[in-house]
mmCIF file of C-alpha atoms in Angstrom:
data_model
loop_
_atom_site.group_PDB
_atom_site.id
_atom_site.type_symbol
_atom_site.label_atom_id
_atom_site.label_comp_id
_atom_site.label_asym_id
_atom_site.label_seq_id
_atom_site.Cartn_x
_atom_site.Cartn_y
_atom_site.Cartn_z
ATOM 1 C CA UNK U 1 13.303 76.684 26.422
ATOM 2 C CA UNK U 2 10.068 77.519 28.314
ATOM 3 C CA UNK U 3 9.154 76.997 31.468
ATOM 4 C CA UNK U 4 5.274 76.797 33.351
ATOM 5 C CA UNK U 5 4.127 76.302 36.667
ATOM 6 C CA UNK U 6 1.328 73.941 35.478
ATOM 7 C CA UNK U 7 3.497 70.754 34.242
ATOM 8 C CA UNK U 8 0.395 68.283 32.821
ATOM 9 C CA UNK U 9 3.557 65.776 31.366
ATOM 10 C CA UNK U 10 7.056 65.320 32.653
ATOM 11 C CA UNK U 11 9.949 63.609 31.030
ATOM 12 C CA UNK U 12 12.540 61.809 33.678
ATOM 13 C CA UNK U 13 16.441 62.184 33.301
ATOM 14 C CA UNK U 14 17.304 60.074 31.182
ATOM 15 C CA UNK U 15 14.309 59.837 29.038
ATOM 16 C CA UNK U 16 14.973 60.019 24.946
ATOM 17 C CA UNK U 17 13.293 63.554 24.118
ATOM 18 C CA UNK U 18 11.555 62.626 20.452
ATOM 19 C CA UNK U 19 10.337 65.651 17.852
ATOM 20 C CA UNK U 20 6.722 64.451 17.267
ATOM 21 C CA UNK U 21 5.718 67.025 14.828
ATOM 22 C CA UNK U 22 6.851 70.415 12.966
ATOM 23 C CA UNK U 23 9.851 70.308 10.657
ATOM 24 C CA UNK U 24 12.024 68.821 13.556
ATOM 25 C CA UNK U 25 10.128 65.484 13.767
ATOM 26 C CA UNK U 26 12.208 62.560 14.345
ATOM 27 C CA UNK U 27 15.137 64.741 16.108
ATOM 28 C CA UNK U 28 16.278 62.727 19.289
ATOM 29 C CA UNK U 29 18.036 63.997 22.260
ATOM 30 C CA UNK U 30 18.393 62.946 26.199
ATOM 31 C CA UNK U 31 16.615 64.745 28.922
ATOM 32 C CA UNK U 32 19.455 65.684 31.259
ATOM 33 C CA UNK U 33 17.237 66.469 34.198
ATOM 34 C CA UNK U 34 13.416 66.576 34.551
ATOM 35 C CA UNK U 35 11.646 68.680 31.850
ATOM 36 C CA UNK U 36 7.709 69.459 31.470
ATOM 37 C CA UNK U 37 7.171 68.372 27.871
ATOM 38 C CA UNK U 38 4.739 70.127 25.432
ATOM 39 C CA UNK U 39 2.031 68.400 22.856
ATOM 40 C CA UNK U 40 5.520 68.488 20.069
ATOM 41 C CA UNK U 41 8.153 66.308 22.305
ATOM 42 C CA UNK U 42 7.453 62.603 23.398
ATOM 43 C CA UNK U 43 9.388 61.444 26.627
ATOM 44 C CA UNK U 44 10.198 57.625 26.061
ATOM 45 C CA UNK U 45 11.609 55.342 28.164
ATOM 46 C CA UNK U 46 11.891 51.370 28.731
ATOM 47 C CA UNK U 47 9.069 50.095 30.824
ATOM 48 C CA UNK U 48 11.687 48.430 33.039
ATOM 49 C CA UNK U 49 15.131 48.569 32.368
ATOM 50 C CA UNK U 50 16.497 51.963 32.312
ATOM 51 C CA UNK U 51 19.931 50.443 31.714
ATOM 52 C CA UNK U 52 18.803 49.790 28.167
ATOM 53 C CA UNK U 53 17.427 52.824 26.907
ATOM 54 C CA UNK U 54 21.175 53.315 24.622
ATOM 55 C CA UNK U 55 19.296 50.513 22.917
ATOM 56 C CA UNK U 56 15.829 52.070 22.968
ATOM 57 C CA UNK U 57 17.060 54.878 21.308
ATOM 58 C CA UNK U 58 19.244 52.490 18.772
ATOM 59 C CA UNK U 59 15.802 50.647 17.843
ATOM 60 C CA UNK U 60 14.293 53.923 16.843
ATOM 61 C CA UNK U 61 16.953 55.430 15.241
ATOM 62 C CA UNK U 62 17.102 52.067 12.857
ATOM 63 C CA UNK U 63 13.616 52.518 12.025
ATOM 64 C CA UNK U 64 13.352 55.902 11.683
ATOM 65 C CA UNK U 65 12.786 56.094 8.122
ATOM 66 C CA UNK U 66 10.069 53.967 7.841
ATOM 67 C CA UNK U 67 8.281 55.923 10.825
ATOM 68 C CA UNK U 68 8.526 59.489 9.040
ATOM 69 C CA UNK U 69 7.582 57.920 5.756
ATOM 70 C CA UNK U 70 4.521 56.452 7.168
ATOM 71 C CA UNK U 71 3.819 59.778 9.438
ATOM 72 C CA UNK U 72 0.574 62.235 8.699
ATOM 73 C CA UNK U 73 0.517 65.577 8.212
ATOM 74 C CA UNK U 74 0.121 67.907 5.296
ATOM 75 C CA UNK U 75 2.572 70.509 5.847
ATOM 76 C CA UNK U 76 5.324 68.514 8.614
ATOM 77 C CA UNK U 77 5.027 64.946 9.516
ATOM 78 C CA UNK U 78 3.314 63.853 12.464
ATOM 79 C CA UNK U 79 4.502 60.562 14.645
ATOM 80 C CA UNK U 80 1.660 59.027 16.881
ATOM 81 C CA UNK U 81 2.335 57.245 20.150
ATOM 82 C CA UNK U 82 0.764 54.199 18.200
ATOM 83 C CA UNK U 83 3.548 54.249 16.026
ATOM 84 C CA UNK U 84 6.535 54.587 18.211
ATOM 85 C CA UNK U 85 4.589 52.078 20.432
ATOM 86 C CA UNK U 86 4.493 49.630 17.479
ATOM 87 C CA UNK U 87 7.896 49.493 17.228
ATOM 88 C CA UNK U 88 9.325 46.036 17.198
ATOM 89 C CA UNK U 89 11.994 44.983 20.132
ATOM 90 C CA UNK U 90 14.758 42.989 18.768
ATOM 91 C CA UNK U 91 14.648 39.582 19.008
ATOM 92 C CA UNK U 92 18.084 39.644 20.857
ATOM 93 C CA UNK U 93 19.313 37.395 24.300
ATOM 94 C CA UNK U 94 18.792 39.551 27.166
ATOM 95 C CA UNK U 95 22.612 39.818 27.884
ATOM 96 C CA UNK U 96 23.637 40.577 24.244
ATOM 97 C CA UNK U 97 20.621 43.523 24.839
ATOM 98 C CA UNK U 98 22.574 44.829 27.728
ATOM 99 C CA UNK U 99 26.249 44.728 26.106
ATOM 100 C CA UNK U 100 24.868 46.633 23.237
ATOM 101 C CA UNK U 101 23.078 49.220 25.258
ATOM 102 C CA UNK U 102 26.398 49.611 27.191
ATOM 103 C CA UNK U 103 28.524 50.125 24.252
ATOM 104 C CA UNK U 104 26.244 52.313 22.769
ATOM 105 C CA UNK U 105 26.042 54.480 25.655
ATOM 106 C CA UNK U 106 29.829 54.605 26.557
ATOM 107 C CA UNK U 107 29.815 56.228 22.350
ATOM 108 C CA UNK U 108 27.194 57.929 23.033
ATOM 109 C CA UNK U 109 28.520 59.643 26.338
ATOM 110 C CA UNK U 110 31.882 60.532 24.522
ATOM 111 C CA UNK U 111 30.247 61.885 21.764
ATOM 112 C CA UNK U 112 28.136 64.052 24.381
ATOM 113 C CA UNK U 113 31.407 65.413 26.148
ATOM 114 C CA UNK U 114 33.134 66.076 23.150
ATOM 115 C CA UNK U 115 29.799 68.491 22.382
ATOM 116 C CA UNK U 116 30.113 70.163 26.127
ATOM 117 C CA UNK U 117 33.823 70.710 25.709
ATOM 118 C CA UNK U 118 33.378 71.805 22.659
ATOM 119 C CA UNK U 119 30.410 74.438 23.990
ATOM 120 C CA UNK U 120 32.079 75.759 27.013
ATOM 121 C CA UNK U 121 35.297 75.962 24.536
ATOM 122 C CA UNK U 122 33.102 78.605 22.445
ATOM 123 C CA UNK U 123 31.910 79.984 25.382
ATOM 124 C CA UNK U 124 35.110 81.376 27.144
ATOM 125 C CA UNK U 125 36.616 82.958 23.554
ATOM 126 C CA UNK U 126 33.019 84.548 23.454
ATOM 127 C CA UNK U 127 33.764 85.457 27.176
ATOM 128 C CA UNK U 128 37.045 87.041 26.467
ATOM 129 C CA UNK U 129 36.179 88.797 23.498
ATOM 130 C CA UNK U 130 33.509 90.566 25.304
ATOM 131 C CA UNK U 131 35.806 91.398 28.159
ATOM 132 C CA UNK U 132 38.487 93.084 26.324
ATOM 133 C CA UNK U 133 36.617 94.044 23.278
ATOM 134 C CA UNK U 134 33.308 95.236 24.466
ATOM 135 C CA UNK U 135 32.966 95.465 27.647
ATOM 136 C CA UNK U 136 36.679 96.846 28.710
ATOM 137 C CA UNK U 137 36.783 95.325 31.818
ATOM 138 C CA UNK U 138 40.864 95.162 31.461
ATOM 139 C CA UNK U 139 41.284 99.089 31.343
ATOM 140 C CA UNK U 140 38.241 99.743 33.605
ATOM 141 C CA UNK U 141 40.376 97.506 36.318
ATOM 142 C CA UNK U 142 43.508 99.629 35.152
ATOM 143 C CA UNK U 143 41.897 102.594 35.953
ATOM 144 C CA UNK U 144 41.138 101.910 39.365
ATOM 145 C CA UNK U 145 44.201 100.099 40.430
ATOM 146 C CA UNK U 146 43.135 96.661 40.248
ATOM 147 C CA UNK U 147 45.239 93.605 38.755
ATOM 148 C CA UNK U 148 43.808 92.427 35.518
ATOM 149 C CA UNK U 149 44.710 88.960 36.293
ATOM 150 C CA UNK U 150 46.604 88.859 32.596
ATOM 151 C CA UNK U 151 50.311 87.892 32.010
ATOM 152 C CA UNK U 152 52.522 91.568 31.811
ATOM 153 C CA UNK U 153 53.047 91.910 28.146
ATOM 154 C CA UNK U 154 48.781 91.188 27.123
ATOM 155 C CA UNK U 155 48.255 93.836 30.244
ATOM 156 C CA UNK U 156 50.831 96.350 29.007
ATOM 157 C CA UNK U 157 48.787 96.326 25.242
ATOM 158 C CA UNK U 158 45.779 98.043 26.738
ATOM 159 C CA UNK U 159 45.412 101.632 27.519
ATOM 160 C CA UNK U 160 44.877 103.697 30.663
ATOM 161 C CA UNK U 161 41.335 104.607 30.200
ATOM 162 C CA UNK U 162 38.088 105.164 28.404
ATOM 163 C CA UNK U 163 36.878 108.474 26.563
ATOM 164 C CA UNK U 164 33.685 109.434 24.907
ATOM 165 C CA UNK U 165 32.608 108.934 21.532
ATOM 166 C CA UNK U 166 29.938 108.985 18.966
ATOM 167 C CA UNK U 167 29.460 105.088 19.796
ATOM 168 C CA UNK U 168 29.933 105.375 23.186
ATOM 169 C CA UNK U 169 32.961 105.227 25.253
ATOM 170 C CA UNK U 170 35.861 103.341 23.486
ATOM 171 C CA UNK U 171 39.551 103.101 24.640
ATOM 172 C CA UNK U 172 41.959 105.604 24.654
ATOM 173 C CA UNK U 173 43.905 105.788 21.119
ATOM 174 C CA UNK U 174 41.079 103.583 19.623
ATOM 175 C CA UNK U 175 39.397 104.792 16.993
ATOM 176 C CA UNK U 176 35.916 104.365 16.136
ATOM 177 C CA UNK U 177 35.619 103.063 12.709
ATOM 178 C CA UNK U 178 33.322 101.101 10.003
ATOM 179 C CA UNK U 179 33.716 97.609 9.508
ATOM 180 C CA UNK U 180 33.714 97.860 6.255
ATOM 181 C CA UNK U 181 37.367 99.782 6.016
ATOM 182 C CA UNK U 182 38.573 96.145 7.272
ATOM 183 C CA UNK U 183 36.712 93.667 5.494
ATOM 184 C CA UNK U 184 36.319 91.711 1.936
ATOM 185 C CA UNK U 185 32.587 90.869 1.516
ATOM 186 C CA UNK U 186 31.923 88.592 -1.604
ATOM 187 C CA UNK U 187 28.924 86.647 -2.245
ATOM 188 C CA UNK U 188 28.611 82.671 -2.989
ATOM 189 C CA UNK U 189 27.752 80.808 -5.910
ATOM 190 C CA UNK U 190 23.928 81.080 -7.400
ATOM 191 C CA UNK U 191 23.629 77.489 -8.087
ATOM 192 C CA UNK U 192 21.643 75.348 -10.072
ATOM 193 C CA UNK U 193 20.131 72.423 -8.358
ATOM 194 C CA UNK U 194 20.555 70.029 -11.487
ATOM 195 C CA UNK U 195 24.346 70.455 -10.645
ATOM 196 C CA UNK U 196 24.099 68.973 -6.881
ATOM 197 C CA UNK U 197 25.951 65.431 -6.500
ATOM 198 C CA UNK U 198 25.825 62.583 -4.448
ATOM 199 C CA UNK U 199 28.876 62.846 -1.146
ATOM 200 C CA UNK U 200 32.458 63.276 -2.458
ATOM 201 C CA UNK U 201 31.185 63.036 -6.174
ATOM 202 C CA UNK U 202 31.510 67.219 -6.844
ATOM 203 C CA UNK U 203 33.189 70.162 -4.740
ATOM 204 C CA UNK U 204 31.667 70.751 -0.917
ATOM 205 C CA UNK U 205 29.060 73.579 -1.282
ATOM 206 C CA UNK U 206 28.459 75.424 2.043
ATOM 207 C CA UNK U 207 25.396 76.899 2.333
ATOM 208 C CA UNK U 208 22.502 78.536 3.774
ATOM 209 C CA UNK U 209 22.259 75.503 6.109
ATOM 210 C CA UNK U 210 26.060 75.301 6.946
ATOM 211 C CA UNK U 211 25.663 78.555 9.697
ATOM 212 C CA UNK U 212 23.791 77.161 12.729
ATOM 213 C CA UNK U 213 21.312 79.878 13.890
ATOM 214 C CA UNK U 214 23.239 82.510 16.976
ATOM 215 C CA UNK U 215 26.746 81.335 14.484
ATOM 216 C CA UNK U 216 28.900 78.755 13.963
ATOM 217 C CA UNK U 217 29.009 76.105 11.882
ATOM 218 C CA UNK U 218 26.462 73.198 10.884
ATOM 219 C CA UNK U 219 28.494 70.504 9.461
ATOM 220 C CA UNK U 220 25.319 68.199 8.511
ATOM 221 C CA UNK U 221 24.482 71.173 6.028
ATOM 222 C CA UNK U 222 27.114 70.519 3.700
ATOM 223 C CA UNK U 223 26.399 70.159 -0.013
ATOM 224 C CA UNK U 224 28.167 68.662 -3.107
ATOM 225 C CA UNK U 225 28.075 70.424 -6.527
ATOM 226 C CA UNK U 226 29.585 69.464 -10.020
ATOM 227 C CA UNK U 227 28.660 72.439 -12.217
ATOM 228 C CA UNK U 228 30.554 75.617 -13.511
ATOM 229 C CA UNK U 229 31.785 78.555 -10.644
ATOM 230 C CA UNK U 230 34.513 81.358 -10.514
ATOM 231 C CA UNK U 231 37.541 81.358 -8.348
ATOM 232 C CA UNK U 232 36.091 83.880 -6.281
ATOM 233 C CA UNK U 233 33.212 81.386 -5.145
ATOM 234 C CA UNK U 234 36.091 79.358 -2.962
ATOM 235 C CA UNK U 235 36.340 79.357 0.499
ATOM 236 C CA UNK U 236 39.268 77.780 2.595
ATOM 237 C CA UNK U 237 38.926 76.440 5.878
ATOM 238 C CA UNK U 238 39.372 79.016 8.477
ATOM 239 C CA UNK U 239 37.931 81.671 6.016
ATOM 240 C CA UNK U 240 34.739 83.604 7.744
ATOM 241 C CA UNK U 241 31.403 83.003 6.019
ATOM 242 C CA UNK U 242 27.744 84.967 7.014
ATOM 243 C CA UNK U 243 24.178 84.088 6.281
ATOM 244 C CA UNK U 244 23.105 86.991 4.131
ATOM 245 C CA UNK U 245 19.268 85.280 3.737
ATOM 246 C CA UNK U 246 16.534 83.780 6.021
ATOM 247 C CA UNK U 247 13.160 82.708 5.765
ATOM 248 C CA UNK U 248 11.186 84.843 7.908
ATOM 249 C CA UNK U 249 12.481 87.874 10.317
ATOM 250 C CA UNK U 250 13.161 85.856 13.439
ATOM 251 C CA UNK U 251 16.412 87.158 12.822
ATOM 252 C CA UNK U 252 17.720 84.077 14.092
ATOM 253 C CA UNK U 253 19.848 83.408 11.628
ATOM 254 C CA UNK U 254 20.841 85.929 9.356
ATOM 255 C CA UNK U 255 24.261 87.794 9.850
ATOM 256 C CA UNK U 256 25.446 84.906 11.967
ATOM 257 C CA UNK U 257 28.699 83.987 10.840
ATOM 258 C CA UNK U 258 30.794 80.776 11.076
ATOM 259 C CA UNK U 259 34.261 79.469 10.512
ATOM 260 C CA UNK U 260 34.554 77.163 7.422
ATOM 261 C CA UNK U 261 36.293 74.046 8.835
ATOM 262 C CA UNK U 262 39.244 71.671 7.704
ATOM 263 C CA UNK U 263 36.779 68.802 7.707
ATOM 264 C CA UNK U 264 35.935 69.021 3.830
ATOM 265 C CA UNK U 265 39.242 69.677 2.119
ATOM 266 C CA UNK U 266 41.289 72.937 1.129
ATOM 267 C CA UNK U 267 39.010 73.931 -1.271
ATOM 268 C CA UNK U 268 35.201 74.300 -1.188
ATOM 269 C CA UNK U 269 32.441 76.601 -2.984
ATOM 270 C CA UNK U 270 30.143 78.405 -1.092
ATOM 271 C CA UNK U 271 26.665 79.472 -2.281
ATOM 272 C CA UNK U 272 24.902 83.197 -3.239
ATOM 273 C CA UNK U 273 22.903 82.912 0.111
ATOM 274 C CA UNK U 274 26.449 83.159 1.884
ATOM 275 C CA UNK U 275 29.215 85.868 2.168
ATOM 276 C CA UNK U 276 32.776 85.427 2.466
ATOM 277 C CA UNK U 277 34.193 87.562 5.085
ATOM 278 C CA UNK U 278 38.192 88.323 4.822
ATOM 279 C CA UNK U 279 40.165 90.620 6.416
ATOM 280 C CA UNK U 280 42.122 93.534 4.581
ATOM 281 C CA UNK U 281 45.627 93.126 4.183
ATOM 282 C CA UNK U 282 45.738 96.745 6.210
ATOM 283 C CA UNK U 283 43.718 96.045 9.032
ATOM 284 C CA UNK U 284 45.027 94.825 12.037
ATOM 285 C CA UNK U 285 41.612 92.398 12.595
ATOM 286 C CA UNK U 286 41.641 89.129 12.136
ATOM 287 C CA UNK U 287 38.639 86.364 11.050
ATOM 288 C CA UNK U 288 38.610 85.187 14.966
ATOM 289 C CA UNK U 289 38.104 88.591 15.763
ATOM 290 C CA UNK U 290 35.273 89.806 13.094
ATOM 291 C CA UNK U 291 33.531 86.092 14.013
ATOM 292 C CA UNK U 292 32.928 87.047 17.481
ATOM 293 C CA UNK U 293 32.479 90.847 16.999
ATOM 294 C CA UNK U 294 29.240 89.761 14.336
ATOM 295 C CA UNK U 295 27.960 87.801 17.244
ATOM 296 C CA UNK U 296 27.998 90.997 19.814
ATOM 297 C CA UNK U 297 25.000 91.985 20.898
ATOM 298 C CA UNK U 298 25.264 95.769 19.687
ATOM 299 C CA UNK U 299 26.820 94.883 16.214
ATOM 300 C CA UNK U 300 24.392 92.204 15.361
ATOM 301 C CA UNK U 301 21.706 94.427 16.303
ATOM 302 C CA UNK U 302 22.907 96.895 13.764
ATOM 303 C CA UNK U 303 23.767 94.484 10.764
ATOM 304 C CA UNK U 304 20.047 93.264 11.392
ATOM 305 C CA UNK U 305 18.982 96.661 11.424
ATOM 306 C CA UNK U 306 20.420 97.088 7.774
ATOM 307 C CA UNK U 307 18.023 93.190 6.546
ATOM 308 C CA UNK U 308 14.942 94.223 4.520
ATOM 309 C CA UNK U 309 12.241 91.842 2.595
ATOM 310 C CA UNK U 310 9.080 90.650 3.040
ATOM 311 C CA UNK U 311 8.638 87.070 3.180
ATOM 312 C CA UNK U 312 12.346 85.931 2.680
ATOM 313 C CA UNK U 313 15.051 88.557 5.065
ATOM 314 C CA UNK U 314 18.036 89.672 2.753
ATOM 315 C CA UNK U 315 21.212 91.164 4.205
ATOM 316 C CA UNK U 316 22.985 93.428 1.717
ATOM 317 C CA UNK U 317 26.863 94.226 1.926
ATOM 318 C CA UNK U 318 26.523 97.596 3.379
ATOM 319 C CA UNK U 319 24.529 95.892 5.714
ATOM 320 C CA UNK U 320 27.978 94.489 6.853
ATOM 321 C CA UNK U 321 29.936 97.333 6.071
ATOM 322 C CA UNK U 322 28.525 100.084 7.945
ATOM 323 C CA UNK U 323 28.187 98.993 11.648
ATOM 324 C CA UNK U 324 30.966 101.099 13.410
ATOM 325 C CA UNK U 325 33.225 99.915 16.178
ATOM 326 C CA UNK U 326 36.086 100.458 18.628
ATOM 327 C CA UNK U 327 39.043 99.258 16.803
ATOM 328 C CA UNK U 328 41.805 98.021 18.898
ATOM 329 C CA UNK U 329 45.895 97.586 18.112
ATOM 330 C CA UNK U 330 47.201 94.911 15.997
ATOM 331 C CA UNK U 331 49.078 93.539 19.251
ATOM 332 C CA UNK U 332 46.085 93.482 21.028
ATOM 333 C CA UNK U 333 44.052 91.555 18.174
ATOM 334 C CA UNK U 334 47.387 88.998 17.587
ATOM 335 C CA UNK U 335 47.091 88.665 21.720
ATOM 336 C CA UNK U 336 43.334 87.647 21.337
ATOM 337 C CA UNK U 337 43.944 85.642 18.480
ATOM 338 C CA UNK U 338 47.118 83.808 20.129
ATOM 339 C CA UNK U 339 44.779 82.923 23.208
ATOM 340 C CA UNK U 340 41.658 81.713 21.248
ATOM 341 C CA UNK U 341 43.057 80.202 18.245
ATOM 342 C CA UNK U 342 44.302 76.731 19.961
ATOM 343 C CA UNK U 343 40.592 76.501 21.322
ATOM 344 C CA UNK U 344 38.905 76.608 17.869
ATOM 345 C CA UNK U 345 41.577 73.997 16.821
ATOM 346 C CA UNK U 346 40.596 71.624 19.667
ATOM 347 C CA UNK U 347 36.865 72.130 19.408
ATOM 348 C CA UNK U 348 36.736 71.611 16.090
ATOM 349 C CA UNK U 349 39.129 68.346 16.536
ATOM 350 C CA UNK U 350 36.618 67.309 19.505
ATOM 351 C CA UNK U 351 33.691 67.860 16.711
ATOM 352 C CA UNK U 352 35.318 65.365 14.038
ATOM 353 C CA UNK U 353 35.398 62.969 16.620
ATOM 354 C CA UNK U 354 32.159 63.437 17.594
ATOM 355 C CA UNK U 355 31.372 62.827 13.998
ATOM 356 C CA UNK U 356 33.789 59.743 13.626
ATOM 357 C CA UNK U 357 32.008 58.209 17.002
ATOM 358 C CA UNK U 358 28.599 59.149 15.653
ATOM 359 C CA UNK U 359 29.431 57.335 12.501
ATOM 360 C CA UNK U 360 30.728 54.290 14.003
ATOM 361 C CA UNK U 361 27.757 54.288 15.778
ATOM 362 C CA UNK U 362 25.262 54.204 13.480
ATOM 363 C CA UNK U 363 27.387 51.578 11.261
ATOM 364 C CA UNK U 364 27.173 49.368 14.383
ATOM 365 C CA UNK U 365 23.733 49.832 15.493
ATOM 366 C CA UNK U 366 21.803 47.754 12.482
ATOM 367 C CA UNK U 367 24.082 45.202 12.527
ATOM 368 C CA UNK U 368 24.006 44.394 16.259
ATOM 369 C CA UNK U 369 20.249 44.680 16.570
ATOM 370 C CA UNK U 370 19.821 42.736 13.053
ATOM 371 C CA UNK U 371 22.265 39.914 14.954
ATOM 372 C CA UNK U 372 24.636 40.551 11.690
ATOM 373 C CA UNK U 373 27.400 40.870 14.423
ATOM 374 C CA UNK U 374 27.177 39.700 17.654
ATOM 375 C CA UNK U 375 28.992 40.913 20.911
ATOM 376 C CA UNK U 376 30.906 38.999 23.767
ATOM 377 C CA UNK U 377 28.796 38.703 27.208
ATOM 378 C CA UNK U 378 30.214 37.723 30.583
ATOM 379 C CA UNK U 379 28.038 34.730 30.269
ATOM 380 C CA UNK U 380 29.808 33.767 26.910
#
């Protein structure tokens, strides 16, 4: 997000936010509140019947293909206002347009607060993690009398105060230690691209593109494979996996981690441009814990600090290993993990319905506009 004081083209709430050009054209989303757009983003909107634009959106989706097939461009596509403009409206009774466009939005505003809960979900674990983990707000309140706010027995698990260390201050009885005393790093599969299969013909292959970029996971990445691998190229679901690679040194993406979900069965593969992050059998961390401690500011600034290459960023194992940290009790970590282990269950159960509603969605779109199936009105 940018933002200017010299707005030349605005986009209304409401208003379907189109990719235009770049290697995102074609990516749709709603404007949620007035935006200036740039010369990348198109703001479109039915001329008259903002009631309808579910449907507007439905139209373009259906013809999406043949709109970045036909787009210019030598490196990304391009889409013209000509083309989107071109469009063709369905041939469809007025009132048949508006029951569509009103089941379509009823999915499509589900599938939206699914995403939100599922957002703020992520966003209070990252919350606590930082409160008791990083920032030790619980023993800073100790120390000066204040209530922590925290049910007796969590309270009771932290310590009376802070003392100085070669990291900084860390906890009393805390010890400041390397990450890599606690962790299994392996790396994925090198793959051939001959052995990649249609959906549900192979094994799921998580990948590069399975870690969104700032962590977590990307489930439209996910790959199918039918060739030869080792046992130790298997991840489970709820087993930790980091981008070790990126294009570039945005560092947007690499050392990110993400949590390999139920969604594709107990047993996937996942590829050389991935680790697999487990905890040791002696340490007292667990994967919810390393997750949100390799998106902390201070340790993903030093795993980033370990990437080297020139046009394509590589992250070696040390680079995981050698980051220090405060590490806390096993209570404390099976407290944390107790708390903010039900919400990664519900958001990623609010995520496969998001994709079970998206799906239905897009079954039901092509049909209705094609007139293939055709819905009740109150006029019928």
């Amino acid at each position: 997000m940018q933002f200017t004081t010299d707005a030349r083209k605005l986009a209304r709430t409401g208003d379907i936010l189109f990719c235009v050009r770049g290697s995102t054209t074609g990516r749709m989303n709603w404007a949620d509140r007035e935006y200036a757009i740039g010369r990348g983003v198109a703001a479109i909107r039915h001329r008259t019947r903002p009631h309808l634009q579910p449907l507007v959106r439905g139209v373009i989706e259906g013809e999406l293909r043949g709109l970045l097939a036909q787009a210019t461009g030598s490196t990304f596509p391009n889409v013209s206002a000509r083309q989107l403009s071109d469009l063709t409206w369905p041939p469809i009774p007025e009132d048949e347009q508006l029951a569509i466009a009103t089941m379509v939005g009823a999915l499509d505003d589900k599938i939206d607060l699914n995403r939100r809960m599922s957002v703020t979900l992520a966003e209070i674990a990252r919350a606590i993690f930082k409160a008791w983990f990083v920032d030790f707000d619980p023993i800073r309140a100790k120390a000066e009398g204040r209530d922590l706010g925290l049910p007796n027995p969590i309270t009771d698990l932290f310590p009376d105060g802070l003392l100085e260390s070669d990291i900084g201050q860390i906890p009393e009885g805390w010890q400041a230690e390397p990450l890599g005393d606690h962790i299994e790093v392996v790396r994925g599969l090198s793959y051939r691209g001959a052995s990649l299969v249609g959906e549900r013909e192979g094994l799921p292959l998580h990948n590069l593109n399975s870690v969104l970029e700032g962590g977590g996971y990307k489930y439209e990445g996910i790959k199918w494979y039918a060739g030869e691998y080792k046992g130790r190229h298997l991840a489970k679901p709820g087993d930790l996996i980091v981008a070790n690679t990126e294009q570039g040194h945005n560092h947007l993406l690499i050392g990110c981690p993400a949590i390999v979900p139920g969604t594709f069965g107990h047993d996937a593969l996942f590829s050389h441009h991935l680790y697999r992050v487990r905890a040791l059998e002696s340490s007292p961390l667990t994967r919810l814990f390393i997750y949100h401690l390799l998106l902390e500011r201070r340790m993903r600034n030093e795993v980033i600090g370990y990437t080297h290459g020139t046009t394509v960023n590589m992250l070696s194992v040390d680079g995981l290993k050698h980051p220090r940290f405060a590490v806390p009790p096993a209570d404390l970590v099976a407290a944390f993990e107790g708390l903010v282990g039900p919400m990664f269950k519900r958001s990623e159960h609010l995520i496969g319905e998001v994709r079970t509603l998206a799906a239905l969605r897009d079954t039901l779109l092509p049909k209705l506009i094609s007139g293939e199936i055709r819905v009740a009105t109150e006029a019928a």
